[in-house]
PDB file of C-alpha atoms in Angstrom:
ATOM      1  CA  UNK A   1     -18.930 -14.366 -11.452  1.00 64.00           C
ATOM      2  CA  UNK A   2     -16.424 -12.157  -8.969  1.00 84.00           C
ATOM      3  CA  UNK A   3     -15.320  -8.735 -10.418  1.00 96.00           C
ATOM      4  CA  UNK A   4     -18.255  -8.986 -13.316  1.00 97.00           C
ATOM      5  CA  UNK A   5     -17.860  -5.344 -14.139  1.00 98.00           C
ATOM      6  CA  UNK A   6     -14.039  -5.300 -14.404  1.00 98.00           C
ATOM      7  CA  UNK A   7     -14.261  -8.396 -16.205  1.00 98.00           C
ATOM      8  CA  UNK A   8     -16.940  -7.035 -18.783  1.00 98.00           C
ATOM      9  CA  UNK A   9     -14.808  -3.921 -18.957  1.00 99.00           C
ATOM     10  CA  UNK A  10     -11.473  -5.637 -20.026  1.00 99.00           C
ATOM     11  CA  UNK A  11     -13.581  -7.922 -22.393  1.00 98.00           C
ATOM     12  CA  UNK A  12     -15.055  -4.546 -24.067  1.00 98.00           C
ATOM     13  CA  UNK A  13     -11.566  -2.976 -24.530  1.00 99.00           C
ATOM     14  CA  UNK A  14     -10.461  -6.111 -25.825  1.00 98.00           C
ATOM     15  CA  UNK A  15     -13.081  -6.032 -28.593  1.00 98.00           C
ATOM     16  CA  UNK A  16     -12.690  -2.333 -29.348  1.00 98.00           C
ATOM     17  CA  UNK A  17      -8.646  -3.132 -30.011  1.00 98.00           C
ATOM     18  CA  UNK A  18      -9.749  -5.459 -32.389  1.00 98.00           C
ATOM     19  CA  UNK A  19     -12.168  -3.812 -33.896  1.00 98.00           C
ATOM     20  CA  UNK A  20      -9.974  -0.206 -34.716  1.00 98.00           C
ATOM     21  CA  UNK A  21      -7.184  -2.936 -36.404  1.00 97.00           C
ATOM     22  CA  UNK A  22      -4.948  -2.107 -33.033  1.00 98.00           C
ATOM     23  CA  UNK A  23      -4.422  -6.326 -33.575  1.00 98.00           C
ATOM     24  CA  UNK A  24      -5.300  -8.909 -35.982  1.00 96.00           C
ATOM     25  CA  UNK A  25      -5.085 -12.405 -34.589  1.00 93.00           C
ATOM     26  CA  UNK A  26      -5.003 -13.117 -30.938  1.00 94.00           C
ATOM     27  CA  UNK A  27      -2.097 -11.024 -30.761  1.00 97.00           C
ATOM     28  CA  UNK A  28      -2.165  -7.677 -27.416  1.00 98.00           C
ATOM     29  CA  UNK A  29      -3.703  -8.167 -24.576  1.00 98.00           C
ATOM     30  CA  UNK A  30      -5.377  -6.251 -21.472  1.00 99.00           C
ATOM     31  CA  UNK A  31      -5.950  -5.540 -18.199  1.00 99.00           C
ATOM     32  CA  UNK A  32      -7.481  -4.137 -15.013  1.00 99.00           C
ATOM     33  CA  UNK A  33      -6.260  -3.570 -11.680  1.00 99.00           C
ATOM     34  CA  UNK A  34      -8.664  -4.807  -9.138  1.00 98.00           C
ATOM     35  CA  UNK A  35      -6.429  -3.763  -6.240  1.00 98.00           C
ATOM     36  CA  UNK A  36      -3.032  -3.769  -4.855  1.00 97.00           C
ATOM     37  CA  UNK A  37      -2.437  -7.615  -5.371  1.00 97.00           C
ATOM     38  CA  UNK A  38      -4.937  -8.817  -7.931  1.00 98.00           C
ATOM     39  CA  UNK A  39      -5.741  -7.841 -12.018  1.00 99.00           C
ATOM     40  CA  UNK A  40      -7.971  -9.134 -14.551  1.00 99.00           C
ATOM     41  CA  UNK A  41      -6.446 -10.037 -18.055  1.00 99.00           C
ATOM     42  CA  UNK A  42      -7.087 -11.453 -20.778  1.00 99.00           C
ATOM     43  CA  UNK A  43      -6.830 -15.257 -21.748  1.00 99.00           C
ATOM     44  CA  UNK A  44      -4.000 -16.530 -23.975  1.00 98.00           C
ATOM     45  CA  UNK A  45      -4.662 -17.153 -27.511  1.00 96.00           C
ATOM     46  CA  UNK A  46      -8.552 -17.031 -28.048  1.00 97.00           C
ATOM     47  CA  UNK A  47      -9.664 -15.108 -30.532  1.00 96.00           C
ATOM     48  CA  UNK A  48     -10.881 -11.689 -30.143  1.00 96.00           C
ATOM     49  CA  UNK A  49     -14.009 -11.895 -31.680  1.00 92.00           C
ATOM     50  CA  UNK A  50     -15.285 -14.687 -29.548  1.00 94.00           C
ATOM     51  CA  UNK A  51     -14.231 -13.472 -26.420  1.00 97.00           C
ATOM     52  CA  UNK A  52     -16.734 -12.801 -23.749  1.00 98.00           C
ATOM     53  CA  UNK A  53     -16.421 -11.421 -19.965  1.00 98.00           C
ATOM     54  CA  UNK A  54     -16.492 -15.046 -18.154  1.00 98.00           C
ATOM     55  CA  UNK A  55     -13.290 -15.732 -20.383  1.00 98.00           C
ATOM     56  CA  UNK A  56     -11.404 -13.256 -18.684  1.00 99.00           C
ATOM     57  CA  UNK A  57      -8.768 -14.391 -15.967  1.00 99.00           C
ATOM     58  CA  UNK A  58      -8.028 -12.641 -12.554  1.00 99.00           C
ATOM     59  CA  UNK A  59      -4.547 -12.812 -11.343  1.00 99.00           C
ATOM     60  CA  UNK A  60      -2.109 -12.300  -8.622  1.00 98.00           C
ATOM     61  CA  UNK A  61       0.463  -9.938  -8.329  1.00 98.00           C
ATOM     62  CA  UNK A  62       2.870 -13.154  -9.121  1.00 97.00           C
ATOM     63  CA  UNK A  63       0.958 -14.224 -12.271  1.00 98.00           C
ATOM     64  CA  UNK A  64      -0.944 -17.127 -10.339  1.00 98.00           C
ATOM     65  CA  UNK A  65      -4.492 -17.334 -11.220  1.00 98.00           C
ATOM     66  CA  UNK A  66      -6.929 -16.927  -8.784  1.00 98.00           C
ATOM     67  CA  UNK A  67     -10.494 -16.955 -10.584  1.00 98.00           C
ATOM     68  CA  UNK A  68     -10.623 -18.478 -14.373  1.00 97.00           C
ATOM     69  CA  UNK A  69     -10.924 -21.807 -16.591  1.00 97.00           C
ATOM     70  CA  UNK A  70      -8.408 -19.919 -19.146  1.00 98.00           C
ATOM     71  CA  UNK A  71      -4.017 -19.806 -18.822  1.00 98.00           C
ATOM     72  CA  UNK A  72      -3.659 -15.926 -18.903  1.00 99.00           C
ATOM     73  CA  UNK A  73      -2.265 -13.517 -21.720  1.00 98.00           C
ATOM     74  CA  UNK A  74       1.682 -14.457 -22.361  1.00 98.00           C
ATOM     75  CA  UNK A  75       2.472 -10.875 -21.309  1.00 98.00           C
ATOM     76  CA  UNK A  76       1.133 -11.201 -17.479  1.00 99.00           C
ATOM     77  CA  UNK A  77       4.545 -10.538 -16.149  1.00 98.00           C
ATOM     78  CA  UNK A  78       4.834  -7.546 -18.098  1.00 99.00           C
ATOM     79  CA  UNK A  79       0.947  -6.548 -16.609  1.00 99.00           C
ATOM     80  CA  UNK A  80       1.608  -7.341 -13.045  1.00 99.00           C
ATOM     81  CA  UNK A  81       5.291  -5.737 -12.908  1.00 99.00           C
ATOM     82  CA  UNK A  82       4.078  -2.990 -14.418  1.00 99.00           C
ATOM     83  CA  UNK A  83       1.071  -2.619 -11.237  1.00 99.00           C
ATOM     84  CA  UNK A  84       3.904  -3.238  -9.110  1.00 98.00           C
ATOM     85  CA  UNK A  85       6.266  -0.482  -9.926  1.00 98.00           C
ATOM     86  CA  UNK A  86       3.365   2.196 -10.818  1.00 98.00           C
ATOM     87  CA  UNK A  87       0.400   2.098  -8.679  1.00 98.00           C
ATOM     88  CA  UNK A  88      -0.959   5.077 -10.173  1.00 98.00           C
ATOM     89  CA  UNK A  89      -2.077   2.941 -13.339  1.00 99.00           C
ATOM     90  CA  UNK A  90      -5.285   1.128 -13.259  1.00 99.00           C
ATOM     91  CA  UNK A  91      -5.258  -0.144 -16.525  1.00 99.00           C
ATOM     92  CA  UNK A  92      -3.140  -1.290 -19.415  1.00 99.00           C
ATOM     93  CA  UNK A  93      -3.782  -1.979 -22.980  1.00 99.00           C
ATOM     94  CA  UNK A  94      -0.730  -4.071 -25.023  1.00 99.00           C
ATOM     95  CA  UNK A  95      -1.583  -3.472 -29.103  1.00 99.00           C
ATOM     96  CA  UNK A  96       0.666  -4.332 -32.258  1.00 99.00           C
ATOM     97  CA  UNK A  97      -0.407  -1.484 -34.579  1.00 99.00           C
ATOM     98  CA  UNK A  98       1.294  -1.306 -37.694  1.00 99.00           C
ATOM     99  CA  UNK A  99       2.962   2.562 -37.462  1.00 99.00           C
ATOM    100  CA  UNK A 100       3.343   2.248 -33.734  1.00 99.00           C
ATOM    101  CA  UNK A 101       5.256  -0.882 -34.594  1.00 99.00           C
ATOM    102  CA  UNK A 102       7.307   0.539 -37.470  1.00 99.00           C
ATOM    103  CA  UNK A 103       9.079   3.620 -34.926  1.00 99.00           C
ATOM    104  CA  UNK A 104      10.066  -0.225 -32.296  1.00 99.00           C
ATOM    105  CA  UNK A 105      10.886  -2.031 -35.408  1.00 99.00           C
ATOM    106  CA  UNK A 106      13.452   1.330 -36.406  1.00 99.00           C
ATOM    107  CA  UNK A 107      14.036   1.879 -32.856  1.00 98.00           C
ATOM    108  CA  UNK A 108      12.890   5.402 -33.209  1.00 98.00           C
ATOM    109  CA  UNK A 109      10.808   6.884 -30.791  1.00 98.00           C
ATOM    110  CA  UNK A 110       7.370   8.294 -31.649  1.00 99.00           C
ATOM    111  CA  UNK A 111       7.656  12.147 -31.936  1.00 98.00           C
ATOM    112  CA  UNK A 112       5.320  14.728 -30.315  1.00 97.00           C
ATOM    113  CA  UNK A 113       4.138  16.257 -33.182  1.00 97.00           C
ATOM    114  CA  UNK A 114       0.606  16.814 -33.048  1.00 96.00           C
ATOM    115  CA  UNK A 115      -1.693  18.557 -30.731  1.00 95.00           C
ATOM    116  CA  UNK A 116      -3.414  15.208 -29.172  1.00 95.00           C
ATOM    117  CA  UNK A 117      -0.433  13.809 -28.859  1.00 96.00           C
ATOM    118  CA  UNK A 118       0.432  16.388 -26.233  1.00 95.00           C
ATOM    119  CA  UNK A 119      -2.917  16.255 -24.812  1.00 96.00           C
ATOM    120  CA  UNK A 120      -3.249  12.767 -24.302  1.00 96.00           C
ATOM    121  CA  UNK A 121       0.325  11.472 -24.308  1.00 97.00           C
ATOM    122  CA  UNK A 122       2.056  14.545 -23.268  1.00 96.00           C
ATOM    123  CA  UNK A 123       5.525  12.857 -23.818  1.00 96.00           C
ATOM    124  CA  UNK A 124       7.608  11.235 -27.292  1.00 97.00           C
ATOM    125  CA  UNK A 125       6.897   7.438 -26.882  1.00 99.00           C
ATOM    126  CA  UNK A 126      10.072   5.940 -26.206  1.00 98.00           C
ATOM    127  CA  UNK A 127      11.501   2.773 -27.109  1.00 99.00           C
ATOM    128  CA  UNK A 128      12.351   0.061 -24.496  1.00 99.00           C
ATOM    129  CA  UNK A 129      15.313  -2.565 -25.415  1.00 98.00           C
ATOM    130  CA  UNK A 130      14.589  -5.599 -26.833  1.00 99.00           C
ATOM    131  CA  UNK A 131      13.333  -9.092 -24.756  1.00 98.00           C
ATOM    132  CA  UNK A 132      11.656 -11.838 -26.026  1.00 98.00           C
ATOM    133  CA  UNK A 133       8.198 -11.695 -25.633  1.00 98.00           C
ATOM    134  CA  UNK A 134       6.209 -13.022 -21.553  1.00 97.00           C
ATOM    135  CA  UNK A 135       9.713 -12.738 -20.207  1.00 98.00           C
ATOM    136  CA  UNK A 136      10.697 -10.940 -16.751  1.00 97.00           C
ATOM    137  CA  UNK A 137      13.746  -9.298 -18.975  1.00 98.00           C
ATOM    138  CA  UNK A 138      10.670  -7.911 -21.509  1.00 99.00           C
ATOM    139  CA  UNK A 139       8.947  -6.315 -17.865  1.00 98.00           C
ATOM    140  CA  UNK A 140      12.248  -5.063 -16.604  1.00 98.00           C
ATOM    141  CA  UNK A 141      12.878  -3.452 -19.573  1.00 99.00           C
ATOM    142  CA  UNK A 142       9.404  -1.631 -19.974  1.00 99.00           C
ATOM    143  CA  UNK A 143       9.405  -0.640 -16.149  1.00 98.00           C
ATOM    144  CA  UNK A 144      12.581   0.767 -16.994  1.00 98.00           C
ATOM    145  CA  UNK A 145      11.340   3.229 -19.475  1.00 98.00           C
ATOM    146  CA  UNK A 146       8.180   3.431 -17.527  1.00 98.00           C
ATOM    147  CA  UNK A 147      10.000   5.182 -14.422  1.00 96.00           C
ATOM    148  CA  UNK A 148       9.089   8.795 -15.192  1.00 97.00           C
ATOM    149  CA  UNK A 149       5.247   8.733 -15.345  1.00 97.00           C
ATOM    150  CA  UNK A 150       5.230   7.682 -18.794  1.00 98.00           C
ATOM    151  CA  UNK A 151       1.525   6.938 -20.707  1.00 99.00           C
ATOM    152  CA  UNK A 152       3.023   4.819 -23.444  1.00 99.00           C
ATOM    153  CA  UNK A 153       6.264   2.866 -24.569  1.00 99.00           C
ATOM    154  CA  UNK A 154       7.496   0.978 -27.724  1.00 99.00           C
ATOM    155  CA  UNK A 155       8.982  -2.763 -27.315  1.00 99.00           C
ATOM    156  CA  UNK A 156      11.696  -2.365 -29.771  1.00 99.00           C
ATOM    157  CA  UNK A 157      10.463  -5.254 -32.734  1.00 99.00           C
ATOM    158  CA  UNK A 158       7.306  -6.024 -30.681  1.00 99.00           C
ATOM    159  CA  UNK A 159       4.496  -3.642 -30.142  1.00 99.00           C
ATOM    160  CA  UNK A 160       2.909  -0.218 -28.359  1.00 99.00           C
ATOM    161  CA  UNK A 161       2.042  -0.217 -24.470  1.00 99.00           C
ATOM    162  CA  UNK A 162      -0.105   2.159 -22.933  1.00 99.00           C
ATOM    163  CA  UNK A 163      -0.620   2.572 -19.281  1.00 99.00           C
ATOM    164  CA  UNK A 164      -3.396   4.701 -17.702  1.00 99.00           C
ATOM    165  CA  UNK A 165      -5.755   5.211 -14.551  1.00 98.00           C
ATOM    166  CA  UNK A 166      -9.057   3.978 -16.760  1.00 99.00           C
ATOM    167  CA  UNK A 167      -9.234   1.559 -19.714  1.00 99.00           C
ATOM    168  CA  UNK A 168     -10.514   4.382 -21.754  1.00 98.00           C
ATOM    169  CA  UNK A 169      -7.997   6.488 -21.150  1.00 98.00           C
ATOM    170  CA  UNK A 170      -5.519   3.714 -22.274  1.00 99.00           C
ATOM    171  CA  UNK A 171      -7.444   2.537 -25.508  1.00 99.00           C
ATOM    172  CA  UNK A 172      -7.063   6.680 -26.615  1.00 98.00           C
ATOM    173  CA  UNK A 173      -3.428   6.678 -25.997  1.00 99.00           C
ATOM    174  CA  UNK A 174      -2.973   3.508 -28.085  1.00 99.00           C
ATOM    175  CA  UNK A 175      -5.207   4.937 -30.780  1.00 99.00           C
ATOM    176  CA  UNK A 176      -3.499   8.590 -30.639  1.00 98.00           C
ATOM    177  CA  UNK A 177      -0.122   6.928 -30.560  1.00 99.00           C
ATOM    178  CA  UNK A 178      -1.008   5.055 -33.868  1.00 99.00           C
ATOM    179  CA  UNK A 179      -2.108   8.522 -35.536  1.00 99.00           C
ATOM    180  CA  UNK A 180       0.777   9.861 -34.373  1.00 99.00           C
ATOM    181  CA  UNK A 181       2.953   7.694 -35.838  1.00 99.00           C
ATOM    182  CA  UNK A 182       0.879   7.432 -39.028  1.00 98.00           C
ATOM    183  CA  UNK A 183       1.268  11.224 -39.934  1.00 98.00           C
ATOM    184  CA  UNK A 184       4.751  11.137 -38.974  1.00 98.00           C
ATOM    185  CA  UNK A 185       5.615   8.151 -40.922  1.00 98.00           C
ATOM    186  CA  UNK A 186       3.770  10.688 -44.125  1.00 98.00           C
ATOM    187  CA  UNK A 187       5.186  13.302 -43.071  1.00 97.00           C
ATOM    188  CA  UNK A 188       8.947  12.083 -43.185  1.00 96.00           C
ATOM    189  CA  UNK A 189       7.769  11.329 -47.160  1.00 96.00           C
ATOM    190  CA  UNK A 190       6.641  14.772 -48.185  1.00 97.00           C
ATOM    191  CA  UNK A 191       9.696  16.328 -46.033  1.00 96.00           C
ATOM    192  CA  UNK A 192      10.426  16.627 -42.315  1.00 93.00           C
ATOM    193  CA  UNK A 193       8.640  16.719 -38.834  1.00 94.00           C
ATOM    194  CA  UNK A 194       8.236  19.756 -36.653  1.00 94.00           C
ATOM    195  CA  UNK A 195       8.329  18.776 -33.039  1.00 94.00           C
ATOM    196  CA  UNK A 196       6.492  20.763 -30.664  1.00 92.00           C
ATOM    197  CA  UNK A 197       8.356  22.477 -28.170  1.00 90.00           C
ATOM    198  CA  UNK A 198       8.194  21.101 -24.402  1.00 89.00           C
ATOM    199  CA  UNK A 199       6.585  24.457 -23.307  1.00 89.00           C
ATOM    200  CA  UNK A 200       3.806  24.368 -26.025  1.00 89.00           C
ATOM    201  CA  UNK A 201       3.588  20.559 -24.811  1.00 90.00           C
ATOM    202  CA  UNK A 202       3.190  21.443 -21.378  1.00 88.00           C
ATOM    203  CA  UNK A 203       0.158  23.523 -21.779  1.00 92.00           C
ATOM    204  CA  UNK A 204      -1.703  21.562 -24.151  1.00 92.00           C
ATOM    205  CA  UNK A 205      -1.711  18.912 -21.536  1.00 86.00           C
ATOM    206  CA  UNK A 206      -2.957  21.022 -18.529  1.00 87.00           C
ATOM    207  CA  UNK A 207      -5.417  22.839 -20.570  1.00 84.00           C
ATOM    208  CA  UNK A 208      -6.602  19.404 -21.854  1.00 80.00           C
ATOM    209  CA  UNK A 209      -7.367  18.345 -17.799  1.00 77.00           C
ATOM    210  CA  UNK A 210      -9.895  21.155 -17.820  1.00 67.00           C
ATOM    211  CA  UNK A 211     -11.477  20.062 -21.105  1.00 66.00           C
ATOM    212  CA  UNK A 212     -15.067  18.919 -21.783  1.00 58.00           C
ATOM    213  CA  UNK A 213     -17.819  19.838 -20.261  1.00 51.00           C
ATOM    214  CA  UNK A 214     -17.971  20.786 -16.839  1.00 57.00           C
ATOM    215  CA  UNK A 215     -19.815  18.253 -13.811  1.00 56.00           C
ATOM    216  CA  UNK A 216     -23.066  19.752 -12.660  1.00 53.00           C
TER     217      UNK A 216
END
């Protein structure tokens, strides 16, 4: 099996979306960059909890398959634009969690209200307009609010997108992005939100480079 480790990698993020109710069905998807042309993603519409690294499905920078018995995820174009315009992103991970999904279903932005937010995120998760989902307009739209650096975007009615140089690093945005807009959502009940300020923001997030232990 080519690219086993990618493959096994994408596979495991898969899982752990799954698994921390990011998805229910066969709904998200995820992917790798292997290199300037080619990705790994998921397969279309098997189920999560079945899935295992051979499944996965490498990719051009078109969408054309290259290595793998399954079609891809329904939301390649959206993966390989996204590679396209931002070659500093290695990995992406596409989730439908319910209070991520609430702020694109209001078309509200997620605010930066919380201290990991700034950390990880280090920006309000926009919303990008409103395509049908696997279309080029639903890519064009994301790159669009993509264009600044961006680790995460809403697709208004649709879902959360996270973008990052590791798969780790983009399962924690989704999963910080979900807090985020779970304590706002409560906040908003008991009263209003408190923004932090884009100073305080800005040093949460290069203090939180330097954090952890340090490499012997």
């Amino acid at each position: 099996m080519h690219y086993k480790s990618i493959k096994e990698a994408v596979c495991k993020t898969a899982l752990e979306i799954y698994k921390s109710n990011l998805v229910i069905g066969t709904w998200g998807n995820v992917s790798s960059r292997i290199d300037d042309d080619l990705c790994v993603v998921t397969p279309s519409g098997l189920a999560y909890d079945s899935l295992s690294a051979k499944d996965m499905v490498v990719v051009n920078s078109l969408g054309t398959v290259i290595e793998g018995d399954y079609i891809p995820s329904i939301e390649t174009p959206l993966h390989t634009a996204i590679y396209q315009a931002r070659p500093d992103v290695k990995a992406i991970v596409h989730v439908h969690s319910p209070y991520a999904t609430a702020f694109a279903v209001a078309n509200r932005e997620i605010p930066l209200i919380l201290e990991e937010t700034a950390q990880v995120i280090g920006h309000p998760v926009r919303v990008a307009a409103y395509a049908i989902c696997g279309s080029q307009q639903l890519a064009d739209e994301a790159i669009t609010c993509l264009s600044n650096g961006e680790k995460a975007i809403l697709l208004a009615n649709h879902g959360l997108v996270a973008v990052e140089e590791s798969l780790s690093k983009a399962l924690k945005v989704c999963l910080i992005a979900e807090k985020t807009a779970m304590i706002a959502i409560n906040a908003l009940k008991i009263g209003s939100i408190n923004p932090l300020s884009a100073e305080d923001t800005s040093l949460l997030n290069e203090k939180f480079k330097s954090y952890g232990q340090e490499k012997k």
